[in-house]
Short mmCIF file of C-alpha atoms (C1' of nucleotides) in Angstrom, two decimals:
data_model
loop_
_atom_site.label_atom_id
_atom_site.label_comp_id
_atom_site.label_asym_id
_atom_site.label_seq_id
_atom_site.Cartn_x
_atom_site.Cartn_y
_atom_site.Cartn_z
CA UNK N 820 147.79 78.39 -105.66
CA UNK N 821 149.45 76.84 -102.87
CA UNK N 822 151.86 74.03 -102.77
CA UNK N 823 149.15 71.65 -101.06
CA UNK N 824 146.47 72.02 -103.93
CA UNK N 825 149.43 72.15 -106.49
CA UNK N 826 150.38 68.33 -105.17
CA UNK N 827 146.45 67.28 -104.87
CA UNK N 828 145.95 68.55 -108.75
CA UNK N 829 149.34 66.89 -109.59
CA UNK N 830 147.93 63.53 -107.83
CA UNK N 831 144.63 63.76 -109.69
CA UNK N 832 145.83 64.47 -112.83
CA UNK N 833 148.34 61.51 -112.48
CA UNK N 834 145.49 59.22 -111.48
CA UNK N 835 143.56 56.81 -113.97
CA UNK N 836 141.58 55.15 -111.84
CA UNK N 837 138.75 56.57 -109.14
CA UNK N 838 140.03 57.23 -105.77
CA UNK N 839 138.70 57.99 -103.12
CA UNK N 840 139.31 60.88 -100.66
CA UNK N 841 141.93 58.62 -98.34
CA UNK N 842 143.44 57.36 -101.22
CA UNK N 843 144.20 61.03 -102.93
CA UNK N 844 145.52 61.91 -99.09
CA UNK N 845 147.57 58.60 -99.01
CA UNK N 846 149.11 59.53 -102.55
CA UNK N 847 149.67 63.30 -101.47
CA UNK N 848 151.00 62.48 -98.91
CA UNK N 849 153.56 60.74 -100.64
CA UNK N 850 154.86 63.58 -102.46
CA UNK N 851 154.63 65.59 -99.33
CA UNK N 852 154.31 64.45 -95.98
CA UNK N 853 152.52 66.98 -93.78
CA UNK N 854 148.89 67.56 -95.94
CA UNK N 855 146.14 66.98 -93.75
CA UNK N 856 143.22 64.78 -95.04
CA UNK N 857 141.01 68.81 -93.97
CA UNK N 858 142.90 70.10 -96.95
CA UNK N 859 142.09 67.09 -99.03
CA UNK N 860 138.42 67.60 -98.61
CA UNK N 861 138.75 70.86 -99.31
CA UNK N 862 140.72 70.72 -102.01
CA UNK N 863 137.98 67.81 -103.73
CA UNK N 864 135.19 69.86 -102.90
CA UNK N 865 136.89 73.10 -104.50
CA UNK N 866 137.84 71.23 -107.63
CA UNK N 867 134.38 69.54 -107.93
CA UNK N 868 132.80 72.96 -107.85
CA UNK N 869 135.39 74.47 -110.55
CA UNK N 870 134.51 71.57 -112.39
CA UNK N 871 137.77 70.19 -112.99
CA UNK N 872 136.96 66.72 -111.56
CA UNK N 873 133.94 64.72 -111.07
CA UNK N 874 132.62 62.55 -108.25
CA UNK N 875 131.10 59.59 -108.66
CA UNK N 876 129.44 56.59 -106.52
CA UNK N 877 130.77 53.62 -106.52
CA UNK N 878 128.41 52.54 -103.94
CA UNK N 879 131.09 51.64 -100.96
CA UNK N 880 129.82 55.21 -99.02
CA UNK N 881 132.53 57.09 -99.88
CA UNK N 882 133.06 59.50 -102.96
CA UNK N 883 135.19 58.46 -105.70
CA UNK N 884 136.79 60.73 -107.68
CA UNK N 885 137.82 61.59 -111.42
CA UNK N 886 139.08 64.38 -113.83
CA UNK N 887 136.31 65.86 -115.60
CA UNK N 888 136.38 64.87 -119.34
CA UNK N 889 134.20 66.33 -121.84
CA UNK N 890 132.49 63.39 -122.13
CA UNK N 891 129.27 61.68 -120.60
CA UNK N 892 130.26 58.26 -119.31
CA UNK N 893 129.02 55.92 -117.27
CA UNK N 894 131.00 53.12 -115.10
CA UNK N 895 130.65 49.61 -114.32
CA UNK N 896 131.87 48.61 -111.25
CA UNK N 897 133.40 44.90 -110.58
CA UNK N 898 131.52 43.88 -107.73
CA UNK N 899 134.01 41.42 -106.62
CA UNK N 900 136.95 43.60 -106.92
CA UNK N 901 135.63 47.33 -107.04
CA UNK N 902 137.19 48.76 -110.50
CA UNK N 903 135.47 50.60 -112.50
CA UNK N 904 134.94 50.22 -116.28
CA UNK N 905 133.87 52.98 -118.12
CA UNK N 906 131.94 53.12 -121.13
CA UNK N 907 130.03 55.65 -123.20
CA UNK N 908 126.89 54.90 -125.39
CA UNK N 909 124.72 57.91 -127.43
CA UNK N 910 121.81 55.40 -127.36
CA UNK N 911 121.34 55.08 -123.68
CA UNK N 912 121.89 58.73 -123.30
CA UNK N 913 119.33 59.61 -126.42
CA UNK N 914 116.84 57.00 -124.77
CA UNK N 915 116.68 58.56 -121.24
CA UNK N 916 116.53 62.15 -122.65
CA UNK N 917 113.73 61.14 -124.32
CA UNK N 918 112.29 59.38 -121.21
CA UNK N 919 112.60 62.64 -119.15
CA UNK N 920 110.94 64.54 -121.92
CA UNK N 921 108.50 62.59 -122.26
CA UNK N 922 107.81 62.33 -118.60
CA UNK N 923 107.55 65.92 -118.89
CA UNK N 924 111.22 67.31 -117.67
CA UNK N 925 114.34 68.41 -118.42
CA UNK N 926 117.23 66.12 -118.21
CA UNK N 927 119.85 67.80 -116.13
CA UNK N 928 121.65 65.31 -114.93
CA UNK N 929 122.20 61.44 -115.43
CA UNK N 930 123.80 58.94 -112.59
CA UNK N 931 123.84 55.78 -114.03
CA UNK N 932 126.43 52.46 -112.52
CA UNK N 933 126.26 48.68 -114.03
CA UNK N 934 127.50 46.30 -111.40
CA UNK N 935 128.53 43.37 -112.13
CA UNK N 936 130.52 40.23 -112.27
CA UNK N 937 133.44 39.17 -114.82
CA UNK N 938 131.95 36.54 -117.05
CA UNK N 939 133.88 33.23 -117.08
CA UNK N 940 136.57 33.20 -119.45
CA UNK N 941 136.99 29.68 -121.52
CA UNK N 942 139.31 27.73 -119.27
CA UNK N 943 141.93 29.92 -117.07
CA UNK N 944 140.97 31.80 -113.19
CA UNK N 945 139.48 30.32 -110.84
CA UNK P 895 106.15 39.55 -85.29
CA UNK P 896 106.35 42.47 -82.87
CA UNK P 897 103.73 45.72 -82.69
CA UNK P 898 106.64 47.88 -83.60
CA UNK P 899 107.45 45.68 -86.84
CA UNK P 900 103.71 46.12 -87.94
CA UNK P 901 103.35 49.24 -87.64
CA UNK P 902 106.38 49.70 -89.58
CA UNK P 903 105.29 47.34 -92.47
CA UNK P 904 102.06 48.88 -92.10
CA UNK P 905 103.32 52.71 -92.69
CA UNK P 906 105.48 51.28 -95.66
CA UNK P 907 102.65 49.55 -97.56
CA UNK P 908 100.62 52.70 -97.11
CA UNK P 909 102.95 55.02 -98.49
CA UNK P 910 103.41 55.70 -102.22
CA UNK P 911 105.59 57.84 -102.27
CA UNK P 912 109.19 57.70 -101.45
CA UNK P 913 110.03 58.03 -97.80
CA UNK P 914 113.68 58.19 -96.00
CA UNK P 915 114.33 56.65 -92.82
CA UNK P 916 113.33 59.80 -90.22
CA UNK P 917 110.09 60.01 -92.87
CA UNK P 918 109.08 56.44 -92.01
CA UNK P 919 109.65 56.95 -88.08
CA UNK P 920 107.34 59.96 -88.16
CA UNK P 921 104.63 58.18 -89.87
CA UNK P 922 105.14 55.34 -87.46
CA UNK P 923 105.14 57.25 -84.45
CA UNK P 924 102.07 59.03 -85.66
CA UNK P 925 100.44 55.25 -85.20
CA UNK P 926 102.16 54.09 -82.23
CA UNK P 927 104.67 56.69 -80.32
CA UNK P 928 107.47 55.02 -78.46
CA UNK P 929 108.64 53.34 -81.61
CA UNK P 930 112.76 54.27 -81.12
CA UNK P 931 114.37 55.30 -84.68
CA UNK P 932 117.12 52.44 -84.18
CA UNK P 933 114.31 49.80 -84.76
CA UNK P 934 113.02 51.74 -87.59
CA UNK P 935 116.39 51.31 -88.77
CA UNK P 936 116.79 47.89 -87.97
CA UNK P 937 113.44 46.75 -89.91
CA UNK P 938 114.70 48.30 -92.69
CA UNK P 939 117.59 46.92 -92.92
CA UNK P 940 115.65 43.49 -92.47
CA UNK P 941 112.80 44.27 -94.77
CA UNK P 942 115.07 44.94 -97.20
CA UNK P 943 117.37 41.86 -96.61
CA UNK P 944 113.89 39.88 -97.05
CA UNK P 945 113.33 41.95 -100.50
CA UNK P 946 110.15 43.35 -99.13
CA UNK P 947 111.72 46.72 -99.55
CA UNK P 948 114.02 48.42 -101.72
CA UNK P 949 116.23 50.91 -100.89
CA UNK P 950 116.58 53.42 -103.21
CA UNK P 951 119.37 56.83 -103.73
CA UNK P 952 117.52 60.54 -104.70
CA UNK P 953 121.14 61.95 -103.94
CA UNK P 954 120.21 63.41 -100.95
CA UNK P 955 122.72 61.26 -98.95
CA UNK P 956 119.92 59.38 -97.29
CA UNK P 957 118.62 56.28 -97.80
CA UNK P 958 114.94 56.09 -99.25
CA UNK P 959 113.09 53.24 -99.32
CA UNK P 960 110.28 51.53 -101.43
CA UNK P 961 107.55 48.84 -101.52
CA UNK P 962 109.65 46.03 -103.54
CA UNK P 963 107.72 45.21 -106.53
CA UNK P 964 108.95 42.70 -109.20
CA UNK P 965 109.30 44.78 -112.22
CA UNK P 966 112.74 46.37 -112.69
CA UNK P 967 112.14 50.51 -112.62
CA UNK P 968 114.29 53.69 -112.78
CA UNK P 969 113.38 56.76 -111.12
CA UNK P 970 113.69 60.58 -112.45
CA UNK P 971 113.97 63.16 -109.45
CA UNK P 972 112.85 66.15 -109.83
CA UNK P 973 115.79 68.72 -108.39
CA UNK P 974 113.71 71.35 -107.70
CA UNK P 975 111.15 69.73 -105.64
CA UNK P 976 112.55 66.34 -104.42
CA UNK P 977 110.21 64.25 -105.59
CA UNK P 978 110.23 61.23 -107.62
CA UNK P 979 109.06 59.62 -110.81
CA UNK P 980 109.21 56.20 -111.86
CA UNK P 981 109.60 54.49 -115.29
CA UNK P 982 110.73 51.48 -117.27
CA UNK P 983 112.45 51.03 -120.42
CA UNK P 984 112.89 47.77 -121.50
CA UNK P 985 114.83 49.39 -123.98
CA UNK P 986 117.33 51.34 -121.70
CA UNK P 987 117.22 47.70 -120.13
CA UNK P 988 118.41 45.49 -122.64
CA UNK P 989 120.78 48.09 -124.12
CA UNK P 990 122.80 47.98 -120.89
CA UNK P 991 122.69 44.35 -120.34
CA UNK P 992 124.63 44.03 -123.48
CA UNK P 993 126.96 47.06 -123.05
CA UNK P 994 127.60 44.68 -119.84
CA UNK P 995 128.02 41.83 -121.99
CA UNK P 996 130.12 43.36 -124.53
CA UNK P 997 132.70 45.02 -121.31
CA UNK P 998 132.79 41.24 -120.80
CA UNK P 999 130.58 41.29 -117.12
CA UNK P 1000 127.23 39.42 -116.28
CA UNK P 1001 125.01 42.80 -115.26
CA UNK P 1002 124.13 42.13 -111.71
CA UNK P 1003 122.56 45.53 -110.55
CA UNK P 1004 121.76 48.83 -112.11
CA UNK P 1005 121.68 52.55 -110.82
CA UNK P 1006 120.08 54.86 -112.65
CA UNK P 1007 118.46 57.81 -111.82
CA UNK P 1008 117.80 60.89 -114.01
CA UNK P 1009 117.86 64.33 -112.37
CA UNK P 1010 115.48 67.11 -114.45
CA UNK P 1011 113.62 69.89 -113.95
CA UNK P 1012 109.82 70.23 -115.13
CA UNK P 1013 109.61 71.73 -119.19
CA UNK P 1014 107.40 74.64 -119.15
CA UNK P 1015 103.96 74.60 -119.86
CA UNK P 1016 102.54 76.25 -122.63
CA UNK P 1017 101.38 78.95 -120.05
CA UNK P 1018 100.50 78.46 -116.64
CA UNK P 1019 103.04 78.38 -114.02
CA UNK P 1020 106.03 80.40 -112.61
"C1'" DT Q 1180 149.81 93.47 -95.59
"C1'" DT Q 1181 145.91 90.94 -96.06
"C1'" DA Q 1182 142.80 87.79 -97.84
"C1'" DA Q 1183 142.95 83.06 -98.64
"C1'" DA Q 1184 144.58 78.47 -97.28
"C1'" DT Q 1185 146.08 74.96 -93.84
"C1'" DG Q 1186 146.11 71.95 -89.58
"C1'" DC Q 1187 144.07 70.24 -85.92
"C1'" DA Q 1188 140.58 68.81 -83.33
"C1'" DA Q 1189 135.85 69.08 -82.59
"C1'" DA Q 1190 131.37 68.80 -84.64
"C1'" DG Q 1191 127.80 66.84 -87.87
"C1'" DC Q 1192 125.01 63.41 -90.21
"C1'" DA Q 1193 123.20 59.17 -91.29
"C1'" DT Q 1194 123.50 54.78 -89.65
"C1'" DT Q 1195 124.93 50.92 -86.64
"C1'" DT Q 1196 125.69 48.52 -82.39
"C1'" DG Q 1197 126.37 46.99 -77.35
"C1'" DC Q 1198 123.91 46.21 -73.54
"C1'" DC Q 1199 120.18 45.15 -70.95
"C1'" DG Q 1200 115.49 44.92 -70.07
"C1'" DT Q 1201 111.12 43.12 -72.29
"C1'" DC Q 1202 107.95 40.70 -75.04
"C1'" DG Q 1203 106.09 36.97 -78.05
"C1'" DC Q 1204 105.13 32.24 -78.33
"C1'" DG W 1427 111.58 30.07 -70.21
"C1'" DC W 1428 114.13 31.51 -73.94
"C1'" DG W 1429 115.39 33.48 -77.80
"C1'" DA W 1430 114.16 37.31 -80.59
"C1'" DC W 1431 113.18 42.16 -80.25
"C1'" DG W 1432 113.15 47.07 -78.80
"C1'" DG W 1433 115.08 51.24 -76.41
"C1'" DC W 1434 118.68 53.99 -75.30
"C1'" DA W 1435 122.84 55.98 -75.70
"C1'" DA W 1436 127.36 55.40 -77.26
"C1'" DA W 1437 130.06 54.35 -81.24
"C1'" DT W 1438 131.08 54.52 -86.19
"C1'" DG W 1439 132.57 56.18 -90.76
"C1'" DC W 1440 132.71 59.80 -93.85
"C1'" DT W 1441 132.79 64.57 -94.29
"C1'" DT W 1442 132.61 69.38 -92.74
"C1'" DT W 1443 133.91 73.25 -89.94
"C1'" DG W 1444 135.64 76.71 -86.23
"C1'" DC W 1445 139.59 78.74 -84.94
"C1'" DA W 1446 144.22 80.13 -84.61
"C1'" DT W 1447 148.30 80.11 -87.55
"C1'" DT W 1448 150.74 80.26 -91.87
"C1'" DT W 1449 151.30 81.41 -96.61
"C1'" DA W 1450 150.92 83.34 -101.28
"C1'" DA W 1451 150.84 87.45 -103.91
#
DNA sequence: TTAAATGCAAAGCATTTGCCGTCGC
DNA sequence: GCGACGGCAAATGCTTTGCATTTAA
């Protein structure tokens, strides 16, 4: 509704990768000087609860941010640079819904993260 | 070496549940008062940089710890009352050491965690 | 106009750390 | 005796919040 949440949504929905809270302010703050990193927060915490994006754990301590999709991924994070992969797979997610049934539950919710390391290409980095 | 380090390593072989940081300083106290919460949190820290321990995430933006044992397990919290399951899958396993693979990483570490809420029974509870 | 949103600075949490006294070996 | 260890309180890093002010509708 107001100009500040207008830029944040515009940053977010500009973004394909998963910042973090400084790094939505730092972009905001590009398209308008004068957002505090308060209205930032507040902004994330609004959207997270309407849904619209999704935080995730990269496993640094701070929360990482994406737009919501549909779908259920899952990331991989580099552990020598810090990007994140995504990928999707209906056997993993078939497997642990039947893991929490059969452990007795209901699955509500999943958090999965791979970390790991770029496998040696043939002959070029390094 | 110390008293304060055995009592520590005493409380965590003890437990089987669980515990968080503050959880781990009450039990210790409970043996020997005067233990200060900043050495609880440094023999953590070096428990777990020994791999005696394992810290582990509930989502409750603490850190819990547990007993390192060799076998690689997932937990599934229960969101209503906090506490936690355990499981393997040697399945769910090698599935995600290939979707690894296949992203073109070596799988270093894994997160996963299910979230659920107990099925009903045929009739008892609620 | 009036509730909702923002900025700022202060507060909150979990965790870490500097400093100095103490304890184990 | 000396280096590792523990206690305390201050510091840290991320995130939230109280309050007075501004803004959207």
């Amino acid at each position: 509704m107001t100009e500040q949440r207008r830029v944040i949504a515009r940053v977010l929905s500009e973004a394909d990768d998963h910042p973090d809270v400084e790094e939505v302010y730092r972009r905001a703050s590009a398209h308008d000087a004068g957002i505090s990193l308060a209205t930032v927060y507040r902004a994330m915490r609004m959207f997270e609860d309407a849904g619209i994006v999704e935080r995730i754990d990269v496993g640094d301590g701070r929360a990482h941010y994406e737009e919501a999709r549909g779908d259920q991924h899952h990331h991989l994070i580099d552990v020598e640079t810090g990007s994140v992969a995504e990928f999707t797979s209906a056997d993993v997610d078939a497997i642990l819904q039947r893991i929490a049934r059969d452990l007795g539950y209901s699955l509500v919710g999943t958090r999965l993260a791979l970390f790991g390391v770029r496998r040696d290409k043939p002959a070029e980095e390094r």
